[in-house]
Amino acid sequence: MMTDPVLIEVTRNGQVESRHCGMVAISDANGGLVAGIGDFARPVFPRSAVKALQALPLVASGLAEKLGLGAPEIALACASHSGEPAHVTTAQGMLARVGRDENCLECGAHWPMNQDAMRAMARRGETPHAGHNNCSGKHAGFVCLACAAGHDPAGYIDPDHPVQQQVRAALVRMTDTPHEPVNRGIDGCSIPTYAVPLESLARAFARFGSGERMPADYAQAARVIRNAVAQAPFMVAGTGRFDTRVMERFCDRVFMKTGAEGVYCATIPERGLGIAVKCADGTTRASEAIMARILSALLARDDDERAFLDDLAHAPLTNWNTITVGALRPADALNDALARIS
């Protein structure tokens, strides 16, 4: 079994304190591997990183347009949002289009990820409902798809529900990889999640960004989704979040989405490339730094853009007195692989 190399080092006073290993695949739409680091053929659960692919049936069917879902709603359908008021009210608005409310969501409830939003709720004596779940936009999209297509939305999280059958078909089509019970797990929000090779995810996102090797309706839906996210990047994550910050800066030049357990997927449409990252220890801070370093090499056009991304790739570590005590930094294995393709 291949050992994944160190991709990110954590330093304190210039000394390496910790190391994050991982794997990377960068692919074109035909599956041509531009770069591969570590055991990129190993299946991983992409989790929330594939939410944009899961939204394809809603948009490709024409039902999103029929329901009048605009950029904020479509972006939220791809989101792992922070539970800020705009996220929650937008999810509620999506459900209202089909005569439903948050009580029909089957994702479970948790407090907002955004600390200010959570504290404001606590001061008011409120408790969270399913609309605050970071996946409520995706689930609202599933409910919209079910209702607009004439299906009972109850049980839409079940693998055999018509909604999940359509979602699974989209994932199979995009990744060219079977999605069967043998590689199926249950995601944190209770929908099915399927383990697929990292290189297959990179290929899928190259297609999502380029429109190549996709049915015409999927290609058009992918453009709609990317444009929606470019118009409303706040909806995909939230205040200060990595995805939102990068897509606010680069607009439609990049689409990216985090997933749980150190997974990240992205596409750079202008280069026709898809990127998939898995941090072996499941750490988001490392997967963000890896993605920032990749984008610095493949996306940045000038020194200002490169500096913005390099700052994210070398994220500082601060203590409770806000003193900078260390930083992340890309390791040689990552830098060397990128130097060969940039």
mmCIF file of C-alpha atoms in Angstrom:
data_model
loop_
_atom_site.group_PDB
_atom_site.id
_atom_site.type_symbol
_atom_site.label_atom_id
_atom_site.label_comp_id
_atom_site.label_asym_id
_atom_site.label_seq_id
_atom_site.Cartn_x
_atom_site.Cartn_y
_atom_site.Cartn_z
ATOM 1 C CA MET A 1 0.000 0.000 0.000
ATOM 2 C CA MET A 2 1.399 3.379 -1.007
ATOM 3 C CA THR A 3 2.237 5.765 1.812
ATOM 4 C CA ASP A 4 0.845 9.243 1.304
ATOM 5 C CA PRO A 5 3.581 11.895 1.461
ATOM 6 C CA VAL A 6 3.730 14.887 3.766
ATOM 7 C CA LEU A 7 1.990 17.781 2.031
ATOM 8 C CA ILE A 8 1.690 20.360 4.827
ATOM 9 C CA GLU A 9 4.015 21.095 7.723
ATOM 10 C CA VAL A 10 3.011 22.942 10.886
ATOM 11 C CA THR A 11 5.766 25.098 12.323
ATOM 12 C CA ARG A 12 6.351 26.781 15.667
ATOM 13 C CA ASN A 13 9.342 29.107 16.052
ATOM 14 C CA GLY A 14 10.602 27.813 12.721
ATOM 15 C CA GLN A 15 10.592 24.189 13.862
ATOM 16 C CA VAL A 16 8.294 21.552 12.364
ATOM 17 C CA GLU A 17 5.829 20.565 15.073
ATOM 18 C CA SER A 18 3.332 18.490 13.068
ATOM 19 C CA ARG A 19 2.923 17.074 9.581
ATOM 20 C CA HIS A 20 -0.163 16.391 7.472
ATOM 21 C CA CYS A 21 0.027 13.659 4.843
ATOM 22 C CA GLY A 22 -2.361 13.413 1.933
ATOM 23 C CA MET A 23 -3.037 12.766 -1.704
ATOM 24 C CA VAL A 24 -3.892 14.972 -4.658
ATOM 25 C CA ALA A 25 -5.257 14.339 -8.143
ATOM 26 C CA ILE A 26 -5.401 16.986 -10.867
ATOM 27 C CA SER A 27 -7.117 15.814 -14.034
ATOM 28 C CA ASP A 28 -8.615 16.910 -17.316
ATOM 29 C CA ALA A 29 -12.126 15.940 -18.422
ATOM 30 C CA ASN A 30 -10.867 12.854 -20.271
ATOM 31 C CA GLY A 31 -9.207 11.505 -17.157
ATOM 32 C CA GLY A 32 -5.730 12.558 -18.224
ATOM 33 C CA LEU A 33 -3.831 12.946 -14.972
ATOM 34 C CA VAL A 34 -1.932 16.234 -14.921
ATOM 35 C CA ALA A 35 -0.560 15.529 -11.455
ATOM 36 C CA GLY A 36 -0.969 12.812 -8.892
ATOM 37 C CA ILE A 37 0.447 12.702 -5.378
ATOM 38 C CA GLY A 38 0.087 9.745 -3.028
ATOM 39 C CA ASP A 39 -2.360 6.899 -3.511
ATOM 40 C CA PHE A 40 -4.813 8.894 -5.636
ATOM 41 C CA ALA A 41 -6.446 5.683 -6.921
ATOM 42 C CA ARG A 42 -7.665 4.871 -3.405
ATOM 43 C CA PRO A 43 -11.409 5.366 -2.857
ATOM 44 C CA VAL A 44 -12.456 8.148 -0.491
ATOM 45 C CA PHE A 45 -15.829 9.362 0.691
ATOM 46 C CA PRO A 46 -16.161 12.836 -0.881
ATOM 47 C CA ARG A 47 -18.869 13.872 1.567
ATOM 48 C CA SER A 48 -19.979 17.474 1.041
ATOM 49 C CA ALA A 49 -17.360 18.195 -1.621
ATOM 50 C CA VAL A 50 -19.748 16.856 -4.311
ATOM 51 C CA LYS A 51 -22.803 18.925 -3.400
ATOM 52 C CA ALA A 52 -22.652 20.773 -6.721
ATOM 53 C CA LEU A 53 -22.806 17.444 -8.552
ATOM 54 C CA GLN A 54 -25.721 16.392 -6.367
ATOM 55 C CA ALA A 55 -27.532 19.586 -7.415
ATOM 56 C CA LEU A 56 -27.287 18.753 -11.128
ATOM 57 C CA PRO A 57 -30.660 16.907 -11.335
ATOM 58 C CA LEU A 58 -32.553 19.855 -9.824
ATOM 59 C CA VAL A 59 -31.109 22.278 -12.370
ATOM 60 C CA ALA A 60 -30.803 19.991 -15.411
ATOM 61 C CA SER A 61 -34.444 18.938 -15.091
ATOM 62 C CA GLY A 62 -35.577 22.547 -15.482
ATOM 63 C CA LEU A 63 -37.341 22.352 -12.125
ATOM 64 C CA ALA A 64 -35.106 24.953 -10.484
ATOM 65 C CA GLU A 65 -36.083 27.424 -13.194
ATOM 66 C CA LYS A 66 -39.728 26.385 -12.947
ATOM 67 C CA LEU A 67 -39.680 27.116 -9.213
ATOM 68 C CA GLY A 68 -37.948 30.447 -9.761
ATOM 69 C CA LEU A 69 -34.822 29.528 -7.813
ATOM 70 C CA GLY A 70 -32.219 32.232 -8.326
ATOM 71 C CA ALA A 71 -28.489 32.429 -7.726
ATOM 72 C CA PRO A 72 -28.678 32.544 -3.899
ATOM 73 C CA GLU A 73 -30.934 29.484 -3.756
ATOM 74 C CA ILE A 74 -28.903 27.450 -6.240
ATOM 75 C CA ALA A 75 -25.664 28.394 -4.482
ATOM 76 C CA LEU A 76 -27.179 27.364 -1.149
ATOM 77 C CA ALA A 77 -28.095 23.982 -2.636
ATOM 78 C CA CYS A 78 -24.314 23.441 -3.016
ATOM 79 C CA ALA A 79 -23.445 24.772 0.413
ATOM 80 C CA SER A 80 -21.974 23.717 3.707
ATOM 81 C CA HIS A 81 -23.102 26.994 5.182
ATOM 82 C CA SER A 82 -22.405 28.582 8.543
ATOM 83 C CA GLY A 83 -26.026 28.911 9.665
ATOM 84 C CA GLU A 84 -26.072 32.688 9.478
ATOM 85 C CA PRO A 85 -29.496 34.352 9.168
ATOM 86 C CA ALA A 86 -29.286 34.769 5.374
ATOM 87 C CA HIS A 87 -28.521 31.080 4.963
ATOM 88 C CA VAL A 88 -31.438 29.988 7.100
ATOM 89 C CA THR A 89 -33.989 32.332 5.542
ATOM 90 C CA THR A 90 -32.881 31.373 2.028
ATOM 91 C CA ALA A 91 -33.368 27.669 2.818
ATOM 92 C CA GLN A 92 -36.780 28.463 4.243
ATOM 93 C CA GLY A 93 -37.617 30.432 1.104
ATOM 94 C CA MET A 94 -36.689 27.471 -1.087
ATOM 95 C CA LEU A 95 -38.999 25.208 0.887
ATOM 96 C CA ALA A 96 -41.813 27.749 0.734
ATOM 97 C CA ARG A 97 -41.720 27.503 -3.083
ATOM 98 C CA VAL A 98 -43.111 23.971 -2.749
ATOM 99 C CA GLY A 99 -45.357 24.636 0.233
ATOM 100 C CA ARG A 100 -43.027 23.142 2.839
ATOM 101 C CA ASP A 101 -40.996 24.323 5.838
ATOM 102 C CA GLU A 102 -37.945 23.195 7.772
ATOM 103 C CA ASN A 103 -39.931 20.481 9.534
ATOM 104 C CA CYS A 104 -39.717 18.349 6.388
ATOM 105 C CA LEU A 105 -35.919 18.439 6.325
ATOM 106 C CA GLU A 106 -34.307 15.131 7.284
ATOM 107 C CA CYS A 107 -30.765 16.388 7.913
ATOM 108 C CA GLY A 108 -31.057 16.870 11.670
ATOM 109 C CA ALA A 109 -30.419 20.064 13.623
ATOM 110 C CA HIS A 110 -27.273 21.635 15.031
ATOM 111 C CA TRP A 111 -26.184 25.057 16.215
ATOM 112 C CA PRO A 112 -24.871 27.467 13.568
ATOM 113 C CA MET A 113 -21.191 27.042 12.752
ATOM 114 C CA ASN A 114 -20.850 30.828 12.810
ATOM 115 C CA GLN A 115 -20.126 31.819 16.412
ATOM 116 C CA ASP A 116 -21.849 35.202 16.204
ATOM 117 C CA ALA A 117 -25.029 33.621 14.860
ATOM 118 C CA MET A 118 -24.926 30.922 17.533
ATOM 119 C CA ARG A 119 -24.432 33.417 20.370
ATOM 120 C CA ALA A 120 -27.220 35.660 19.074
ATOM 121 C CA MET A 121 -29.607 32.703 19.099
ATOM 122 C CA ALA A 122 -28.536 31.708 22.605
ATOM 123 C CA ARG A 123 -29.091 35.264 23.891
ATOM 124 C CA ARG A 124 -32.613 35.140 22.473
ATOM 125 C CA GLY A 125 -33.247 31.793 24.114
ATOM 126 C CA GLU A 126 -33.681 30.046 20.775
ATOM 127 C CA THR A 127 -32.759 26.479 19.916
ATOM 128 C CA PRO A 128 -31.560 25.329 16.493
ATOM 129 C CA HIS A 129 -33.781 23.611 13.962
ATOM 130 C CA ALA A 130 -32.925 21.736 10.773
ATOM 131 C CA GLY A 131 -32.674 24.991 8.833
ATOM 132 C CA HIS A 132 -29.503 25.806 10.784
ATOM 133 C CA ASN A 133 -27.854 22.562 9.690
ATOM 134 C CA ASN A 134 -24.964 23.356 7.349
ATOM 135 C CA CYS A 135 -26.551 21.023 4.774
ATOM 136 C CA SER A 136 -30.049 22.521 4.898
ATOM 137 C CA GLY A 137 -29.661 24.149 1.474
ATOM 138 C CA LYS A 138 -28.803 20.848 -0.183
ATOM 139 C CA HIS A 139 -31.705 19.158 1.590
ATOM 140 C CA ALA A 140 -34.061 21.981 0.623
ATOM 141 C CA GLY A 141 -32.950 21.380 -2.964
ATOM 142 C CA PHE A 142 -33.797 17.688 -2.609
ATOM 143 C CA VAL A 143 -37.248 18.554 -1.268
ATOM 144 C CA CYS A 144 -37.796 20.979 -4.148
ATOM 145 C CA LEU A 145 -36.760 18.300 -6.643
ATOM 146 C CA ALA A 146 -39.113 15.747 -5.106
ATOM 147 C CA CYS A 147 -42.130 18.024 -4.865
ATOM 148 C CA ALA A 148 -41.716 19.661 -8.270
ATOM 149 C CA ALA A 149 -41.374 16.225 -9.875
ATOM 150 C CA GLY A 150 -44.524 14.977 -8.157
ATOM 151 C CA HIS A 151 -42.875 12.704 -5.578
ATOM 152 C CA ASP A 152 -43.606 12.521 -1.866
ATOM 153 C CA PRO A 153 -40.497 14.066 -0.279
ATOM 154 C CA ALA A 154 -40.779 11.927 2.856
ATOM 155 C CA GLY A 155 -37.797 9.633 3.101
ATOM 156 C CA TYR A 156 -35.830 11.523 0.447
ATOM 157 C CA ILE A 157 -32.604 10.569 2.257
ATOM 158 C CA ASP A 158 -33.169 6.867 1.509
ATOM 159 C CA PRO A 159 -30.992 5.421 -1.288
ATOM 160 C CA ASP A 160 -34.072 4.055 -3.067
ATOM 161 C CA HIS A 161 -36.066 7.302 -3.023
ATOM 162 C CA PRO A 162 -36.498 8.797 -6.528
ATOM 163 C CA VAL A 163 -34.451 11.851 -5.506
ATOM 164 C CA GLN A 164 -31.457 9.793 -4.425
ATOM 165 C CA GLN A 165 -31.757 7.618 -7.518
ATOM 166 C CA GLN A 166 -31.401 10.747 -9.666
ATOM 167 C CA VAL A 167 -28.524 12.031 -7.559
ATOM 168 C CA ARG A 168 -26.731 8.703 -7.741
ATOM 169 C CA ALA A 169 -27.163 8.603 -11.522
ATOM 170 C CA ALA A 170 -25.592 12.064 -11.774
ATOM 171 C CA LEU A 171 -22.629 11.031 -9.629
ATOM 172 C CA VAL A 172 -22.086 7.880 -11.687
ATOM 173 C CA ARG A 173 -22.247 9.847 -14.926
ATOM 174 C CA MET A 174 -19.791 12.476 -13.725
ATOM 175 C CA THR A 175 -17.242 10.169 -12.099
ATOM 176 C CA ASP A 176 -17.502 7.099 -14.374
ATOM 177 C CA THR A 177 -17.460 5.099 -11.147
ATOM 178 C CA PRO A 178 -20.072 2.649 -9.773
ATOM 179 C CA HIS A 179 -22.091 3.865 -6.817
ATOM 180 C CA GLU A 180 -23.383 0.670 -5.231
ATOM 181 C CA PRO A 181 -24.223 -0.586 -1.729
ATOM 182 C CA VAL A 182 -20.703 -2.003 -1.401
ATOM 183 C CA ASN A 183 -19.133 1.478 -1.522
ATOM 184 C CA ARG A 184 -22.004 3.351 0.133
ATOM 185 C CA GLY A 185 -21.894 4.991 3.532
ATOM 186 C CA ILE A 186 -24.157 7.443 5.362
ATOM 187 C CA ASP A 187 -23.134 11.088 5.437
ATOM 188 C CA GLY A 188 -23.319 13.358 8.460
ATOM 189 C CA CYS A 189 -26.617 14.767 7.176
ATOM 190 C CA SER A 190 -27.974 11.223 6.615
ATOM 191 C CA ILE A 191 -27.921 11.024 2.807
ATOM 192 C CA PRO A 192 -25.919 8.304 1.021
ATOM 193 C CA THR A 193 -22.247 9.000 0.329
ATOM 194 C CA TYR A 194 -20.170 6.784 -1.945
ATOM 195 C CA ALA A 195 -16.435 6.072 -1.788
ATOM 196 C CA VAL A 196 -14.770 6.635 -5.170
ATOM 197 C CA PRO A 197 -11.142 7.026 -6.271
ATOM 198 C CA LEU A 198 -9.747 10.499 -5.758
ATOM 199 C CA GLU A 199 -8.714 10.644 -9.414
ATOM 200 C CA SER A 200 -12.358 10.036 -10.401
ATOM 201 C CA LEU A 201 -13.416 13.072 -8.376
ATOM 202 C CA ALA A 202 -10.790 15.204 -10.114
ATOM 203 C CA ARG A 203 -12.075 14.036 -13.498
ATOM 204 C CA ALA A 204 -15.667 14.775 -12.498
ATOM 205 C CA PHE A 205 -14.794 18.338 -11.522
ATOM 206 C CA ALA A 206 -12.839 18.886 -14.716
ATOM 207 C CA ARG A 207 -16.047 17.989 -16.544
ATOM 208 C CA PHE A 208 -18.108 20.180 -14.242
ATOM 209 C CA GLY A 209 -15.872 23.145 -15.039
ATOM 210 C CA SER A 210 -15.382 22.578 -18.765
ATOM 211 C CA GLY A 211 -18.675 21.033 -19.848
ATOM 212 C CA GLU A 212 -16.736 18.363 -21.727
ATOM 213 C CA ARG A 213 -17.854 14.711 -21.814
ATOM 214 C CA MET A 214 -21.196 15.629 -20.259
ATOM 215 C CA PRO A 215 -24.755 15.433 -21.613
ATOM 216 C CA ALA A 216 -25.937 18.793 -22.901
ATOM 217 C CA ASP A 217 -28.445 19.243 -20.081
ATOM 218 C CA TYR A 218 -25.784 18.547 -17.447
ATOM 219 C CA ALA A 219 -23.306 20.880 -19.146
ATOM 220 C CA GLN A 220 -25.846 23.690 -19.130
ATOM 221 C CA ALA A 221 -26.784 22.924 -15.515
ATOM 222 C CA ALA A 222 -23.130 23.026 -14.496
ATOM 223 C CA ARG A 223 -22.794 26.502 -16.046
ATOM 224 C CA VAL A 224 -25.880 27.681 -14.189
ATOM 225 C CA ILE A 225 -24.550 26.326 -10.894
ATOM 226 C CA ARG A 226 -21.083 27.826 -11.365
ATOM 227 C CA ASN A 227 -22.567 31.204 -12.305
ATOM 228 C CA ALA A 228 -24.894 31.110 -9.305
ATOM 229 C CA VAL A 229 -22.018 30.437 -6.928
ATOM 230 C CA ALA A 230 -19.922 33.173 -8.549
ATOM 231 C CA GLN A 231 -22.787 35.608 -7.940
ATOM 232 C CA ALA A 232 -23.481 34.458 -4.378
ATOM 233 C CA PRO A 233 -20.312 32.916 -2.873
ATOM 234 C CA PHE A 234 -21.430 33.861 0.630
ATOM 235 C CA MET A 235 -24.183 31.263 0.362
ATOM 236 C CA VAL A 236 -21.743 28.387 -0.199
ATOM 237 C CA ALA A 237 -19.960 28.868 3.140
ATOM 238 C CA GLY A 238 -20.224 32.156 5.029
ATOM 239 C CA THR A 239 -18.410 34.980 6.763
ATOM 240 C CA GLY A 240 -14.655 34.490 6.760
ATOM 241 C CA ARG A 241 -14.859 30.950 5.384
ATOM 242 C CA PHE A 242 -12.206 29.689 2.969
ATOM 243 C CA ASP A 243 -14.528 28.801 0.062
ATOM 244 C CA THR A 244 -16.356 32.112 0.264
ATOM 245 C CA ARG A 245 -13.165 34.175 0.488
ATOM 246 C CA VAL A 246 -11.524 32.526 -2.515
ATOM 247 C CA MET A 247 -14.606 32.623 -4.745
ATOM 248 C CA GLU A 248 -15.348 36.233 -3.796
ATOM 249 C CA ARG A 249 -11.849 37.056 -5.036
ATOM 250 C CA PHE A 250 -11.832 34.956 -8.213
ATOM 251 C CA CYS A 251 -15.571 34.830 -9.099
ATOM 252 C CA ASP A 252 -16.283 32.409 -11.948
ATOM 253 C CA ARG A 253 -12.607 31.587 -12.519
ATOM 254 C CA VAL A 254 -12.768 28.891 -9.849
ATOM 255 C CA PHE A 255 -15.401 26.711 -8.237
ATOM 256 C CA MET A 256 -14.420 24.942 -5.044
ATOM 257 C CA LYS A 257 -16.126 23.028 -2.283
ATOM 258 C CA THR A 258 -14.956 21.561 0.977
ATOM 259 C CA GLY A 259 -16.011 18.182 2.286
ATOM 260 C CA ALA A 260 -15.710 16.608 5.714
ATOM 261 C CA GLU A 261 -12.640 14.632 6.771
ATOM 262 C CA GLY A 262 -10.118 16.662 4.816
ATOM 263 C CA VAL A 263 -11.601 16.374 1.319
ATOM 264 C CA TYR A 264 -11.590 19.293 -1.125
ATOM 265 C CA CYS A 265 -12.678 19.463 -4.757
ATOM 266 C CA ALA A 266 -12.349 22.309 -7.238
ATOM 267 C CA THR A 267 -12.359 23.174 -10.904
ATOM 268 C CA ILE A 268 -10.510 25.836 -12.859
ATOM 269 C CA PRO A 269 -12.704 26.271 -15.951
ATOM 270 C CA GLU A 270 -10.207 28.375 -17.897
ATOM 271 C CA ARG A 271 -7.717 25.503 -17.732
ATOM 272 C CA GLY A 272 -10.230 22.676 -18.017
ATOM 273 C CA LEU A 273 -8.857 21.080 -14.864
ATOM 274 C CA GLY A 274 -10.417 19.380 -11.890
ATOM 275 C CA ILE A 275 -8.703 19.089 -8.506
ATOM 276 C CA ALA A 276 -9.365 16.632 -5.685
ATOM 277 C CA VAL A 277 -7.556 16.621 -2.347
ATOM 278 C CA LYS A 278 -7.705 14.286 0.628
ATOM 279 C CA CYS A 279 -5.835 15.039 3.848
ATOM 280 C CA ALA A 280 -5.094 11.665 5.432
ATOM 281 C CA ASP A 281 -5.861 12.744 8.991
ATOM 282 C CA GLY A 282 -9.088 14.491 7.986
ATOM 283 C CA THR A 283 -7.887 17.965 8.982
ATOM 284 C CA THR A 284 -9.583 20.883 7.256
ATOM 285 C CA ARG A 285 -6.777 23.348 8.019
ATOM 286 C CA ALA A 286 -4.406 21.182 5.984
ATOM 287 C CA SER A 287 -6.767 20.539 3.076
ATOM 288 C CA GLU A 288 -7.394 24.284 2.790
ATOM 289 C CA ALA A 289 -3.676 25.009 2.729
ATOM 290 C CA ILE A 290 -3.123 22.308 0.087
ATOM 291 C CA MET A 291 -5.895 23.718 -2.087
ATOM 292 C CA ALA A 292 -4.600 27.277 -1.704
ATOM 293 C CA ARG A 293 -1.131 26.196 -2.799
ATOM 294 C CA ILE A 294 -2.527 24.381 -5.843
ATOM 295 C CA LEU A 295 -4.612 27.385 -6.853
ATOM 296 C CA SER A 296 -1.618 29.665 -6.416
ATOM 297 C CA ALA A 297 0.263 27.546 -8.941
ATOM 298 C CA LEU A 298 -2.551 26.985 -11.442
ATOM 299 C CA LEU A 299 -4.925 29.953 -11.130
ATOM 300 C CA ALA A 300 -3.051 33.088 -10.079
ATOM 301 C CA ARG A 301 -2.269 35.498 -12.940
ATOM 302 C CA ASP A 302 -0.291 38.162 -11.109
ATOM 303 C CA ASP A 303 1.607 38.845 -7.915
ATOM 304 C CA ASP A 304 -1.434 40.155 -6.027
ATOM 305 C CA GLU A 305 -3.475 37.029 -6.740
ATOM 306 C CA ARG A 306 -0.520 34.816 -5.895
ATOM 307 C CA ALA A 307 0.070 36.676 -2.626
ATOM 308 C CA PHE A 308 -3.594 36.304 -1.648
ATOM 309 C CA LEU A 309 -3.463 32.534 -2.159
ATOM 310 C CA ASP A 310 -0.010 32.119 -0.675
ATOM 311 C CA ASP A 311 -1.203 33.820 2.506
ATOM 312 C CA LEU A 312 -3.916 31.158 2.764
ATOM 313 C CA ALA A 313 -1.424 28.385 2.048
ATOM 314 C CA HIS A 314 0.789 29.706 4.870
ATOM 315 C CA ALA A 315 -2.027 30.357 7.334
ATOM 316 C CA PRO A 316 -0.716 31.692 10.667
ATOM 317 C CA LEU A 317 -1.368 30.009 13.988
ATOM 318 C CA THR A 318 -2.296 32.289 16.883
ATOM 319 C CA ASN A 319 -2.789 31.654 20.581
ATOM 320 C CA TRP A 320 -5.568 32.907 22.852
ATOM 321 C CA ASN A 321 -3.768 36.246 23.216
ATOM 322 C CA THR A 322 -3.823 36.572 19.413
ATOM 323 C CA ILE A 323 -0.034 36.230 19.316
ATOM 324 C CA THR A 324 1.234 34.553 16.143
ATOM 325 C CA VAL A 325 3.056 31.433 17.312
ATOM 326 C CA GLY A 326 3.559 29.508 14.071
ATOM 327 C CA ALA A 327 2.209 28.805 10.629
ATOM 328 C CA LEU A 328 1.335 26.165 8.096
ATOM 329 C CA ARG A 329 3.544 25.714 5.067
ATOM 330 C CA PRO A 330 3.390 23.516 1.958
ATOM 331 C CA ALA A 331 5.918 20.692 2.055
ATOM 332 C CA ASP A 332 8.410 19.726 -0.635
ATOM 333 C CA ALA A 333 6.293 16.915 -2.076
ATOM 334 C CA LEU A 334 3.484 19.340 -2.905
ATOM 335 C CA ASN A 335 5.733 22.122 -4.158
ATOM 336 C CA ASP A 336 7.767 19.778 -6.348
ATOM 337 C CA ALA A 337 4.687 18.232 -7.977
ATOM 338 C CA LEU A 338 3.228 21.650 -8.759
ATOM 339 C CA ALA A 339 6.509 22.949 -10.144
ATOM 340 C CA ARG A 340 6.343 20.259 -12.800
ATOM 341 C CA ILE A 341 2.983 21.429 -14.160
ATOM 342 C CA SER A 342 2.682 25.161 -13.483
#
